[in-house]
Tab-separated table of C-alpha atoms and ligand atoms in Angstrom:
chain	number	residue	atom	x	y	z
A	910	UNK	CA	1.137	-14.427	-7.982
A	911	UNK	CA	0.791	-11.078	-9.925
A	912	UNK	CA	2.230	-11.035	-13.553
A	913	UNK	CA	2.277	-7.684	-15.361
A	914	UNK	CA	3.128	-7.889	-18.943
A	915	UNK	CA	3.723	-4.871	-21.336
A	916	UNK	CA	1.427	-2.580	-19.254
A	917	UNK	CA	0.461	0.746	-20.899
A	918	UNK	CA	-1.768	3.272	-19.560
A	919	UNK	CA	-2.484	6.693	-21.224
A	920	UNK	CA	-4.814	9.643	-20.037
A	921	UNK	CA	-5.715	11.124	-23.416
A	922	UNK	CA	-2.421	11.537	-25.105
A	923	UNK	CA	-0.484	11.684	-21.972
A	924	UNK	CA	1.441	8.235	-21.566
A	925	UNK	CA	1.517	7.440	-17.844
A	926	UNK	CA	2.737	3.913	-17.683
A	927	UNK	CA	5.147	2.855	-20.432
A	928	UNK	CA	5.542	-0.773	-20.926
A	929	UNK	CA	5.780	-2.311	-17.574
A	930	UNK	CA	6.501	-5.933	-17.183
A	931	UNK	CA	7.069	-7.218	-13.618
A	932	UNK	CA	6.357	-10.326	-11.573
A	933	UNK	CA	5.339	-10.019	-7.975
A	934	UNK	CA	5.983	-13.173	-6.054
A	935	UNK	CA	3.578	-14.551	-3.421
A	936	UNK	CA	4.240	-13.420	0.182
A	937	UNK	CA	6.591	-10.606	-0.847
A	938	UNK	CA	6.539	-7.025	0.503
A	939	UNK	CA	7.230	-4.806	-2.441
A	940	UNK	CA	7.752	-1.060	-2.061
A	941	UNK	CA	7.154	1.294	-4.908
A	942	UNK	CA	9.147	4.559	-5.129
A	943	UNK	CA	9.654	7.164	-7.681
A	944	UNK	CA	9.197	11.036	-8.066
A	945	UNK	CA	5.693	12.422	-7.794
A	946	UNK	CA	3.954	11.947	-11.081
A	947	UNK	CA	5.906	8.904	-12.137
A	948	UNK	CA	2.900	6.651	-12.185
A	949	UNK	CA	3.088	4.877	-8.824
A	950	UNK	CA	-0.697	5.326	-7.876
A	951	UNK	CA	-1.788	4.594	-11.463
A	952	UNK	CA	0.171	1.439	-11.448
A	953	UNK	CA	-1.378	0.083	-8.195
A	954	UNK	CA	-4.783	1.164	-9.440
A	955	UNK	CA	-4.329	-0.743	-12.634
A	956	UNK	CA	-3.642	-3.900	-10.618
A	957	UNK	CA	-7.283	-4.038	-9.521
A	958	UNK	CA	-8.630	-2.341	-12.389
A	959	UNK	CA	-9.664	0.889	-10.626
A	960	UNK	CA	-7.987	2.153	-13.851
A	961	UNK	CA	-8.309	0.266	-17.088
A	962	UNK	CA	-4.964	-0.466	-18.807
A	963	UNK	CA	-4.658	0.797	-22.286
A	964	UNK	CA	-2.537	-2.104	-23.270
A	965	UNK	CA	-0.834	-5.165	-21.872
A	966	UNK	CA	-2.085	-7.806	-19.492
A	967	UNK	CA	-2.249	-8.477	-15.791
A	968	UNK	CA	-2.438	-11.984	-14.450
A	969	UNK	CA	-3.440	-12.542	-10.809
A	970	UNK	CA	-3.138	-16.080	-9.331
A	971	UNK	CA	-3.443	-17.577	-12.791
A	972	UNK	CA	-6.494	-15.417	-13.980
A	973	UNK	CA	-5.967	-12.853	-16.605
A	974	UNK	CA	-7.899	-10.095	-15.003
A	975	UNK	CA	-7.563	-7.909	-17.873
A	976	UNK	CA	-9.801	-10.174	-19.972
A	977	UNK	CA	-13.150	-8.441	-20.060
A	978	UNK	CA	-14.814	-11.688	-19.239
A	979	UNK	CA	-13.498	-11.833	-15.820
A	980	UNK	CA	-15.493	-10.747	-12.974
A	981	UNK	CA	-13.560	-8.055	-11.254
A	982	UNK	CA	-15.552	-7.969	-8.059
A	983	UNK	CA	-14.355	-11.619	-7.226
A	984	UNK	CA	-10.804	-10.371	-7.759
A	985	UNK	CA	-11.235	-7.339	-5.750
A	986	UNK	CA	-12.425	-9.474	-2.767
A	987	UNK	CA	-8.847	-10.790	-2.779
A	988	UNK	CA	-7.393	-7.378	-2.519
A	989	UNK	CA	-7.434	-4.703	0.378
A	990	UNK	CA	-6.557	-1.332	-0.518
A	991	UNK	CA	-5.783	1.808	1.507
A	992	UNK	CA	-5.376	5.145	-0.030
A	993	UNK	CA	-3.837	8.388	1.418
A	994	UNK	CA	-7.246	9.993	1.425
A	995	UNK	CA	-10.100	7.662	2.386
A	996	UNK	CA	-13.480	7.882	3.925
A	997	UNK	CA	-14.524	6.806	7.438
A	998	UNK	CA	-18.262	7.171	8.053
A	999	UNK	CA	-18.526	10.156	10.404
A	1000	UNK	CA	-21.540	9.123	12.218
A	1001	UNK	CA	-20.219	5.739	13.330
A	1002	UNK	CA	-17.605	4.841	16.013
A	1003	UNK	CA	-14.265	3.677	14.987
A	1004	UNK	CA	-15.227	0.079	16.001
A	1005	UNK	CA	-18.316	0.172	13.695
A	1006	UNK	CA	-16.324	1.663	10.913
A	1007	UNK	CA	-13.900	-1.313	10.969
A	1008	UNK	CA	-16.599	-4.054	11.335
A	1009	UNK	CA	-19.248	-2.652	8.963
A	1010	UNK	CA	-18.011	-4.283	5.657
A	1011	UNK	CA	-17.078	-7.832	6.973
A	1012	UNK	CA	-20.419	-8.111	8.904
A	1013	UNK	CA	-22.479	-6.673	5.845
A	1014	UNK	CA	-20.871	-9.071	3.473
A	1015	UNK	CA	-21.371	-12.054	5.770
A	1016	UNK	CA	-17.788	-12.556	6.279
A	1017	UNK	CA	-18.028	-12.426	10.050
A	1018	UNK	CA	-20.597	-12.312	12.709
A	1019	UNK	CA	-20.743	-9.009	14.708
A	1020	UNK	CA	-19.235	-10.501	17.820
A	1021	UNK	CA	-16.329	-12.082	15.930
A	1022	UNK	CA	-15.620	-8.866	14.011
A	1023	UNK	CA	-15.826	-6.968	17.251
A	1024	UNK	CA	-13.193	-9.002	18.750
A	1025	UNK	CA	-10.926	-8.927	15.790
A	1026	UNK	CA	-11.338	-5.145	15.423
A	1027	UNK	CA	-10.211	-4.798	19.112
A	1028	UNK	CA	-7.065	-6.890	18.457
A	1029	UNK	CA	-6.286	-4.964	15.274
A	1030	UNK	CA	-6.779	-1.618	16.992
A	1031	UNK	CA	-4.202	-2.823	19.391
A	1032	UNK	CA	-1.853	-3.549	16.605
A	1033	UNK	CA	-2.118	-0.036	15.194
A	1034	UNK	CA	-1.637	1.296	18.716
A	1035	UNK	CA	-5.119	2.815	18.929
A	1036	UNK	CA	-7.015	0.314	21.256
A	1037	UNK	CA	-8.372	3.261	23.303
A	1038	UNK	CA	-10.211	4.754	20.198
A	1039	UNK	CA	-12.775	1.956	19.591
A	1040	UNK	CA	-15.642	4.108	20.822
A	1041	UNK	CA	-14.349	7.378	19.429
A	1042	UNK	CA	-15.706	9.133	16.197
A	1043	UNK	CA	-13.619	9.855	13.210
A	1044	UNK	CA	-13.640	13.723	13.809
A	1045	UNK	CA	-11.988	13.103	17.227
A	1046	UNK	CA	-8.898	11.592	15.422
A	1047	UNK	CA	-6.023	13.222	13.913
A	1048	UNK	CA	-5.130	12.567	10.135
A	1049	UNK	CA	-2.330	9.908	11.064
A	1050	UNK	CA	-4.784	8.155	13.402
A	1051	UNK	CA	-7.423	7.999	10.749
A	1052	UNK	CA	-4.837	6.381	8.437
A	1053	UNK	CA	-4.125	3.844	11.097
A	1054	UNK	CA	-7.935	3.080	11.362
A	1055	UNK	CA	-7.963	2.660	7.675
A	1056	UNK	CA	-5.009	0.148	7.967
A	1057	UNK	CA	-6.839	-1.832	10.736
A	1058	UNK	CA	-9.978	-1.921	8.445
A	1059	UNK	CA	-7.992	-3.406	5.550
A	1060	UNK	CA	-6.203	-5.830	7.934
A	1061	UNK	CA	-9.665	-7.119	9.126
A	1062	UNK	CA	-10.292	-8.089	5.507
A	1063	UNK	CA	-7.137	-10.197	5.701
A	1064	UNK	CA	-6.881	-10.243	1.760
A	1065	UNK	CA	-4.044	-12.314	0.013
A	1066	UNK	CA	-2.881	-8.665	-1.443
A	1067	UNK	CA	-2.806	-5.510	0.398
A	1068	UNK	CA	-2.010	-2.310	-1.370
A	1069	UNK	CA	-1.075	0.800	0.592
A	1070	UNK	CA	-0.827	3.989	-1.424
A	1071	UNK	CA	0.846	6.542	0.671
A	1072	UNK	CA	-1.191	5.287	3.413
A	1073	UNK	CA	1.275	6.258	6.210
A	1074	UNK	CA	1.931	9.676	5.020
A	1075	UNK	CA	0.477	11.422	8.032
A	1076	UNK	CA	2.063	9.284	10.839
A	1077	UNK	CA	5.414	9.837	12.473
A	1078	UNK	CA	8.598	7.752	11.615
A	1079	UNK	CA	8.244	5.653	14.737
A	1080	UNK	CA	4.687	4.836	14.251
A	1081	UNK	CA	5.217	4.001	10.662
A	1082	UNK	CA	8.213	1.571	11.549
A	1083	UNK	CA	5.978	0.045	14.262
A	1084	UNK	CA	2.975	-0.470	12.033
A	1085	UNK	CA	5.232	-1.920	9.142
A	1086	UNK	CA	6.747	-4.326	11.678
A	1087	UNK	CA	3.358	-5.538	12.639
A	1088	UNK	CA	2.205	-5.879	8.977
A	1089	UNK	CA	5.395	-8.044	8.378
A	1090	UNK	CA	4.592	-10.251	11.219
A	1091	UNK	CA	0.865	-10.571	10.679
A	1092	UNK	CA	0.794	-10.932	6.834
A	1093	UNK	CA	3.482	-13.667	6.705
A	1094	UNK	CA	2.922	-15.356	3.348
A	1095	UNK	CA	0.766	-12.708	1.984
A	1096	UNK	CA	1.654	-10.016	-0.557
A	1097	UNK	CA	1.847	-6.389	0.360
A	1098	UNK	CA	2.440	-3.573	-2.015
A	1099	UNK	CA	3.358	-0.303	-0.543
A	1100	UNK	CA	3.991	3.107	-2.007
A	1101	UNK	CA	6.392	4.867	0.380
A	1102	UNK	CA	8.946	7.553	0.649
A	1103	UNK	CA	10.904	7.017	3.844
A	1104	UNK	CA	14.064	5.048	3.661
A	1105	UNK	CA	13.213	3.022	6.834
A	1106	UNK	CA	10.239	1.575	5.062
A	1107	UNK	CA	11.839	0.930	1.830
A	1108	UNK	CA	15.107	-0.676	3.251
A	1109	UNK	CA	12.979	-3.515	4.829
A	1110	UNK	CA	11.304	-4.431	1.746
A	1111	UNK	CA	11.719	-7.804	-0.022
A	1112	UNK	CA	11.838	-6.001	-3.201
A	1113	UNK	CA	11.804	-2.426	-4.498
A	1114	UNK	CA	10.255	-1.068	-7.704
A	1115	UNK	CA	11.503	2.245	-8.901
A	1116	UNK	CA	9.123	4.051	-11.261
A	1117	UNK	CA	10.573	6.856	-13.401
A	1118	UNK	CA	8.395	8.755	-15.831
A	1119	UNK	CA	6.112	5.732	-16.269
A	1120	UNK	CA	8.891	3.239	-16.833
A	1121	UNK	CA	10.105	0.509	-14.337
A	1122	UNK	CA	13.479	1.811	-13.999
A	1123	UNK	CA	14.816	-0.662	-11.432
A	1124	UNK	CA	13.498	-3.709	-9.676
A	1125	UNK	CA	15.370	-5.609	-6.907
A	1126	UNK	CA	16.434	-5.799	-3.326
A	1127	UNK	CA	17.974	-3.066	-1.396
A	1128	UNK	CA	21.378	-4.596	-1.713
A	1129	UNK	CA	21.000	-5.267	-5.617
A	1130	UNK	CA	19.793	-1.697	-6.159
A	1131	UNK	CA	22.594	-0.197	-3.998
A	1132	UNK	CA	25.224	-2.155	-6.015
A	1133	UNK	CA	23.694	-1.187	-9.212
A	1134	UNK	CA	24.483	2.477	-8.547
A	1135	UNK	CA	21.444	3.916	-10.176
A	1136	UNK	CA	18.450	6.110	-9.244
A	1137	UNK	CA	17.746	4.072	-6.233
A	1138	UNK	CA	21.195	4.470	-4.764
A	1139	UNK	CA	21.268	8.146	-5.390
A	1140	UNK	CA	17.961	8.534	-3.805
A	1141	UNK	CA	19.177	6.541	-0.755
A	1142	UNK	CA	22.295	8.533	-0.414
A	1143	UNK	CA	20.466	11.832	-0.579
A	1144	UNK	CA	17.983	10.782	2.189
A	1145	UNK	CA	20.792	9.637	4.367
A	1146	UNK	CA	22.465	12.996	3.977
A	1147	UNK	CA	19.176	14.863	4.809
A	1148	UNK	CA	18.734	12.747	7.825
A	1149	UNK	CA	22.156	13.558	8.948
A	1150	UNK	CA	21.673	17.229	8.421
A	1151	UNK	CA	18.317	17.281	10.338
A	1152	UNK	CA	19.917	15.418	13.125
A	1153	UNK	CA	22.781	17.999	13.306
A	1154	UNK	CA	20.084	20.771	12.998
A	1155	UNK	CA	18.194	19.748	16.075
A	1156	UNK	CA	16.468	16.603	15.039
A	1157	UNK	CA	13.486	18.134	13.126
A	1158	UNK	CA	11.619	15.925	10.750
B	1683	ADP	P1	2.328	9.268	-8.542
B	1683	ADP	O1	1.432	8.384	-7.735
B	1683	ADP	O2	3.563	8.527	-8.942
B	1683	ADP	O3	2.514	10.601	-8.050
B	1683	ADP	P2	0.104	9.184	-10.454
B	1683	ADP	O4	0.065	7.753	-10.882
B	1683	ADP	O5	-0.817	9.642	-9.613
B	1683	ADP	O6	1.547	9.416	-10.063
B	1683	ADP	O7	0.037	10.069	-11.895
B	1683	ADP	C1	0.943	9.880	-12.901
B	1683	ADP	C2	0.464	10.904	-14.019
B	1683	ADP	O8	-0.797	10.572	-14.501
B	1683	ADP	C3	0.447	12.409	-13.546
B	1683	ADP	O9	0.984	13.223	-14.467
B	1683	ADP	C4	-1.062	12.620	-13.307
B	1683	ADP	O10	-1.292	13.902	-13.548
B	1683	ADP	C5	-1.576	11.655	-14.437
B	1683	ADP	N1	-3.080	11.203	-14.032
B	1683	ADP	C6	-3.219	10.329	-12.972
B	1683	ADP	N2	-4.518	10.096	-12.895
B	1683	ADP	C7	-5.202	10.855	-13.971
B	1683	ADP	C8	-6.555	10.909	-14.388
B	1683	ADP	N3	-7.478	10.239	-13.860
B	1683	ADP	N4	-6.724	11.622	-15.510
B	1683	ADP	C9	-5.666	12.331	-16.106
B	1683	ADP	N5	-4.433	12.251	-15.703
B	1683	ADP	C10	-4.085	11.519	-14.728
B	1684	MG	MG1	0.296	8.690	-6.028
């Protein structure tokens, strides 16, 4: 579904993505991890050409999107993207924020969009916030609204860049569980940090200093005994210490 070949990205003389070649299969949930600054966001932003790669190619459903002749707007229609920081329109209710784009673009009639938005708000646990305004919501609640908005688009590819950083662990697990059920057969790419999120991925991509250091299932990467495994063991240890120390997050 997404084929990345020899992808390079530099900002000036700073090489940020260093020869990444990976294949992302249709319907998979891929989690991308790695230290801060390792290139995770840049990698995902290259996939829909929010960043222009310095070298290499990206093929999406058989179309080489890095070819300058390709109309990227059409490709972006196939992708939903939620960032850690994003904008909700402050003067519109949550319901309106969610339904605006699909109604404007003619994807849905207002009535259908309203009904779907209600169901999606339920899915992210915020059904009582339809008539609220963004400034009445916490950071984590706003993130969940942004996810509901992306789900309404129902794109074949959904990209979440640290989009659950401000929600608590239980809520994150619940949302990911919902995503899993409701996006069956569709591809989801998630930048995440928490082990619970990562463990449930179909495949994990570990970026390290711009390189794809490891790529595989939880079991495969555990058996490999590399970066992923040491990160996993460190988090397990931290979790244990936290629980012993009174269960603080
Ligand atoms: P991550 O998401 O893994 O934390 P990023 O992809 O955001 O990493 O950033 C990787 C590196 O690229 C960092 O050193 C960052 O400073 C640099 N970088 C990202 N975007 C830009 C940009 N627009 N201009 C210059 N440098 C950038
Ligand atoms: Mg990032």
